[in-house]
Coordinates of C-alpha atoms and ligand atoms in Angstrom, one line a residue:
M30 CA -51.5 42.3 -90.1
Y31 CA -52.5 45.8 -91.1
G32 CA -54.8 47.4 -93.7
N33 CA -58.6 47.0 -93.7
E34 CA -59.9 43.3 -93.7
G35 CA -57.6 42.6 -96.8
K36 CA -59.8 44.8 -99.2
V37 CA -57.6 46.0 -102.1
A38 CA -57.5 49.8 -102.7
L39 CA -55.0 49.5 -105.7
S40 CA -53.7 46.9 -107.8
A41 CA -51.4 46.6 -110.6
H42 CA -51.0 43.5 -113.1
G43 CA -48.4 42.8 -115.9
L44 CA -47.6 46.8 -115.9
C45 CA -45.0 47.7 -118.5
K46 CA -43.3 50.9 -119.7
S47 CA -40.8 51.8 -122.1
F48 CA -39.5 55.2 -123.1
R49 CA -37.6 56.0 -126.4
L50 CA -33.9 56.3 -126.0
G51 CA -31.9 57.2 -129.2
D52 CA -32.9 54.6 -131.9
G53 CA -34.0 51.9 -129.5
Y54 CA -36.1 52.0 -126.1
V55 CA -35.4 51.5 -122.6
E56 CA -37.8 49.3 -120.6
V57 CA -38.1 51.1 -117.3
I58 CA -41.1 49.2 -115.6
K59 CA -41.0 45.3 -116.8
D60 CA -44.0 43.2 -115.9
L61 CA -44.7 44.6 -112.6
S62 CA -47.5 43.2 -110.5
F63 CA -48.6 44.1 -106.7
E64 CA -51.4 45.1 -104.6
L65 CA -51.9 47.6 -102.1
T66 CA -54.4 46.7 -99.1
D67 CA -57.1 49.2 -98.2
G68 CA -55.5 51.4 -95.2
A69 CA -51.9 50.2 -95.9
F70 CA -49.1 52.7 -95.7
E71 CA -46.2 51.6 -98.0
A72 CA -43.2 53.2 -99.2
V73 CA -41.3 52.4 -102.4
M74 CA -37.4 52.5 -102.4
G75 CA -34.9 52.1 -105.2
P76 CA -31.7 53.5 -106.8
S77 CA -32.0 56.7 -109.0
G78 CA -33.4 56.0 -112.3
S79 CA -35.2 52.7 -111.1
G80 CA -38.4 53.9 -112.4
K81 CA -40.0 55.1 -109.0
S82 CA -41.4 58.2 -110.4
T83 CA -42.6 56.5 -113.7
L84 CA -44.3 53.8 -111.6
L85 CA -46.1 56.6 -109.7
H86 CA -47.2 58.3 -112.6
L87 CA -48.4 55.3 -114.2
L88 CA -50.6 54.4 -111.2
A89 CA -51.9 58.0 -111.3
G90 CA -52.7 57.9 -115.0
L91 CA -50.5 60.6 -115.9
L92 CA -48.3 58.2 -118.3
T93 CA -49.9 55.7 -120.0
A94 CA -48.6 52.2 -119.7
D95 CA -47.7 50.0 -122.7
R96 CA -49.2 47.1 -121.2
G97 CA -50.9 45.7 -118.0
E98 CA -53.9 47.0 -115.9
I99 CA -54.5 49.0 -112.9
T100 CA -57.2 49.1 -110.8
I101 CA -57.9 51.7 -108.2
G102 CA -61.0 51.7 -105.5
G103 CA -62.2 48.8 -107.7
E104 CA -62.3 50.6 -110.9
S105 CA -60.2 49.7 -113.9
V106 CA -57.9 53.1 -114.3
T107 CA -56.2 51.4 -117.6
A108 CA -59.8 51.2 -119.2
M109 CA -60.6 54.8 -118.7
N110 CA -60.5 57.4 -121.7
D111 CA -58.8 60.7 -121.0
R112 CA -62.0 62.6 -119.8
Q113 CA -62.9 59.8 -117.4
L114 CA -59.5 59.6 -116.2
T115 CA -59.3 63.3 -115.2
L116 CA -62.5 63.1 -113.3
F117 CA -61.3 59.9 -111.8
R118 CA -58.0 61.5 -110.7
R119 CA -59.6 64.4 -109.1
R120 CA -62.1 62.4 -107.2
R121 CA -60.3 59.4 -106.3
I122 CA -56.5 60.0 -106.3
G123 CA -54.8 62.2 -104.1
L124 CA -51.3 63.3 -105.4
I125 CA -48.4 64.9 -103.4
F126 CA -45.1 65.8 -105.2
Q127 CA -41.9 66.9 -104.2
D128 CA -42.4 70.6 -105.3
F129 CA -46.0 70.9 -104.1
N130 CA -47.5 72.0 -107.4
L131 CA -49.4 74.7 -105.6
I132 CA -51.0 77.3 -107.7
P133 CA -48.9 80.8 -106.8
T134 CA -51.9 83.2 -107.5
L135 CA -54.3 81.0 -105.3
T136 CA -54.4 81.4 -101.5
A137 CA -53.8 78.1 -99.3
E138 CA -57.4 77.7 -98.9
E139 CA -58.3 78.1 -102.6
N140 CA -55.6 75.6 -103.5
V141 CA -57.1 73.2 -101.2
A142 CA -60.8 74.0 -102.8
L143 CA -59.5 73.5 -106.3
P144 CA -60.3 69.8 -106.7
L145 CA -63.7 70.5 -105.1
L146 CA -65.1 73.6 -107.1
L147 CA -66.2 71.6 -110.2
D148 CA -68.0 68.7 -108.1
K149 CA -69.6 70.1 -105.1
S150 CA -71.9 72.8 -104.1
E151 CA -70.3 76.0 -102.6
R152 CA -71.7 75.2 -99.3
E153 CA -70.5 71.6 -99.4
H154 CA -67.1 72.5 -100.6
R155 CA -66.7 75.2 -97.9
A156 CA -67.6 72.6 -95.2
R157 CA -65.0 70.3 -96.6
V158 CA -62.3 72.9 -96.8
D159 CA -62.6 74.4 -93.3
E160 CA -62.5 70.5 -92.2
L161 CA -59.1 70.2 -93.7
I162 CA -57.8 73.6 -93.1
T163 CA -58.4 72.8 -89.3
A164 CA -57.1 69.1 -89.5
L165 CA -54.0 70.2 -90.9
G166 CA -53.4 73.3 -88.6
L167 CA -53.7 75.8 -91.4
E168 CA -56.1 78.1 -89.8
K169 CA -53.8 81.3 -89.4
R170 CA -52.4 80.5 -93.0
R171 CA -55.6 79.9 -95.1
R172 CA -55.5 83.3 -96.6
H173 CA -51.9 83.5 -97.5
L174 CA -50.3 82.8 -100.8
P175 CA -48.0 80.0 -101.2
A176 CA -45.0 82.2 -101.3
K177 CA -45.9 83.5 -98.1
L178 CA -45.8 80.0 -96.5
S179 CA -43.0 78.0 -95.2
G180 CA -42.1 74.7 -96.9
G181 CA -43.7 72.7 -94.3
E182 CA -46.8 74.9 -94.6
R183 CA -46.7 74.4 -98.4
Q184 CA -46.4 70.7 -98.1
R185 CA -49.5 70.6 -95.5
V186 CA -51.8 72.7 -98.2
A187 CA -50.8 69.9 -100.6
I188 CA -51.8 67.2 -98.4
A189 CA -55.0 69.0 -97.7
R190 CA -55.8 69.2 -101.5
A191 CA -54.7 65.5 -102.2
L192 CA -57.3 64.6 -99.3
A193 CA -60.1 67.1 -100.5
G194 CA -61.9 64.8 -102.8
N195 CA -62.4 61.1 -101.2
P196 CA -59.2 59.6 -102.4
A197 CA -58.9 55.8 -102.4
V198 CA -55.2 56.1 -102.5
V199 CA -52.8 58.9 -101.7
L200 CA -49.8 58.6 -104.0
A201 CA -46.6 60.8 -102.9
D202 CA -43.4 61.2 -105.0
E203 CA -40.5 62.3 -102.7
P204 CA -42.8 64.5 -100.7
T205 CA -40.0 65.7 -98.2
G206 CA -37.4 66.0 -101.0
N207 CA -37.7 70.0 -100.6
L208 CA -38.2 70.0 -96.7
D209 CA -35.5 70.6 -94.0
S210 CA -35.1 67.8 -91.4
P211 CA -37.6 69.0 -88.9
A212 CA -40.2 69.8 -91.5
A213 CA -39.7 66.3 -92.9
R214 CA -40.2 64.7 -89.7
E215 CA -43.5 66.7 -89.0
F216 CA -44.6 65.7 -92.6
C217 CA -44.0 61.9 -91.7
D218 CA -45.9 62.2 -88.6
L219 CA -48.7 63.8 -90.3
L220 CA -48.8 61.0 -92.7
R221 CA -48.7 58.4 -90.1
Q222 CA -51.5 59.9 -88.3
L223 CA -53.8 60.4 -91.4
N224 CA -53.0 56.7 -92.1
R225 CA -53.7 55.4 -88.7
D226 CA -56.5 57.6 -87.6
K227 CA -58.3 58.4 -90.7
G228 CA -57.5 55.2 -92.6
Y229 CA -56.1 56.8 -95.9
T230 CA -54.2 54.3 -98.1
I231 CA -50.8 55.7 -98.9
L232 CA -48.0 54.7 -101.4
M233 CA -45.0 57.0 -100.8
V234 CA -41.7 57.0 -102.9
S235 CA -38.8 58.0 -100.8
H236 CA -34.9 57.3 -100.9
D237 CA -34.7 58.5 -97.3
P238 CA -34.8 55.4 -94.9
V239 CA -35.8 58.0 -92.1
V240 CA -38.8 59.0 -94.2
A241 CA -39.8 55.7 -95.5
A242 CA -39.7 54.4 -91.9
A243 CA -43.1 56.1 -91.6
A244 CA -44.8 53.5 -93.5
Q245 CA -45.5 50.1 -92.3
R246 CA -43.7 48.3 -95.2
V247 CA -41.3 48.9 -97.8
R248 CA -41.1 47.7 -101.4
L249 CA -37.9 47.7 -103.1
L250 CA -38.0 48.6 -107.0
R251 CA -35.2 47.1 -109.1
D252 CA -34.8 46.2 -112.8
G253 CA -38.4 47.4 -113.4
R254 CA -40.0 45.0 -110.7
F255 CA -40.6 44.9 -107.1
M256 CA -37.9 42.5 -105.8
D257 CA -38.2 42.4 -102.2
A258 CA -40.4 43.9 -99.2
F259 CA -40.0 44.2 -95.6
D260 CA -41.7 45.7 -92.6
T261 CA -40.2 48.9 -91.3
G262 CA -41.1 48.7 -87.7
N263 CA -41.2 52.4 -88.1
S264 CA -37.6 52.4 -87.5
A265 CA -35.3 54.4 -89.8
E266 CA -32.1 52.1 -89.1
Q267 CA -33.9 48.7 -89.6
V268 CA -35.1 50.5 -93.0
A269 CA -31.5 51.5 -93.8
K270 CA -30.0 47.9 -92.8
H271 CA -32.5 46.2 -94.9
Y272 CA -32.2 48.6 -97.9
L273 CA -28.3 48.4 -98.0
A274 CA -28.2 44.5 -97.7
A275 CA -30.7 44.2 -100.6
M276 CA -28.9 46.5 -102.8
G277 CA -25.7 44.8 -101.9
R278 CA -26.9 41.6 -103.2
Ligands
ATP5 N1 -40.1 60.7 -120.3 C1 -39.3 60.1 -120.4 N2 -38.7 60.0 -121.6 C2 -37.5 59.2 -121.4 N3 -37.0 58.4 -120.7 C3 -37.6 58.8 -119.4 C4 -38.7 59.4 -119.2 N4 -39.1 59.4 -117.9 C5 -38.0 58.7 -117.2 N5 -37.3 58.2 -118.3 C6 -36.2 57.2 -117.8 O1 -36.7 56.3 -117.0 C7 -36.0 55.8 -116.1 C8 -36.7 56.1 -114.7 O2 -36.8 57.2 -114.3 P1 -37.7 57.7 -113.1 O3 -38.0 59.4 -112.9 O4 -38.9 56.8 -112.9 O5 -36.6 57.3 -111.9 P2 -36.7 57.4 -110.3 O6 -36.4 56.0 -109.8 O7 -38.0 58.3 -110.1 O8 -35.4 58.2 -110.1 P3 -34.9 59.5 -109.0 O9 -34.8 58.5 -107.6 O10 -33.6 60.1 -109.3 O11 -36.2 60.3 -108.9 C9 -34.8 56.7 -116.1 O12 -33.6 56.1 -116.8 C10 -35.0 57.9 -116.9 O13 -34.0 58.6 -117.6
MG6 MG1 -38.0 60.2 -109.1

């Protein structure tokens, strides 16, 4: 058993998403349903083009589903209008992308502060930024522009920014895709620590068994649905073995 007393942090029911392709449509997400328990750390694996990014974008409200319902932290994301969604995303969803998405003209600490500027008083947001900068070991880098940071440091700034509000869930799409192996390992350790010690709920897409092994569980996306799930035992070998076996079927 893992997670927090079975409380649900995120749920999706009957999710469908198609894209226009030529004269027709290609159905990428097909009636997908699942729940993520509060405090869980899960990874999504699947072949390239299986719809992992599409799913994450739907969950984050960056794409609109054709059908289905998504709730996050007890609130229905699919029922929100654009304005409500923008606010909700900033406050309740932590997003981490492969290419970091930092603003190049802002320093590390300004990037972290960005989601807070509109919601909190100056004093409150300063205290929160200090806390995050310290937690992620960025004290000596706080006044650097992203171009002056290493890949690993940039990704830590991106994590700090994702945690700045009060996220009910952290969604990460191939977060180590632009990192070398030592930085990727460090990133994974950091996510595990944030999940274990601070109780953040995390859903991370990765095709790398070493990275996915940081999660407690892996869900396999295939043909637009979750076909299989297994515990990682935090072992990359175990993840690779399960994944290859499932894909070979
Ligand atoms: N905006 C779009 N318009 C048309 N088709 C799209 C769009 N976005 C994604 N697709 C298609 O949907 C499918 C799933 O794409 P998606 O990016 O979700 O895959 P993925 O699992 O994240 O792949 P990868 O591992 O390569 O990142 C692909 O066939 C892709 O071409
Ligand atoms: Mg993708």
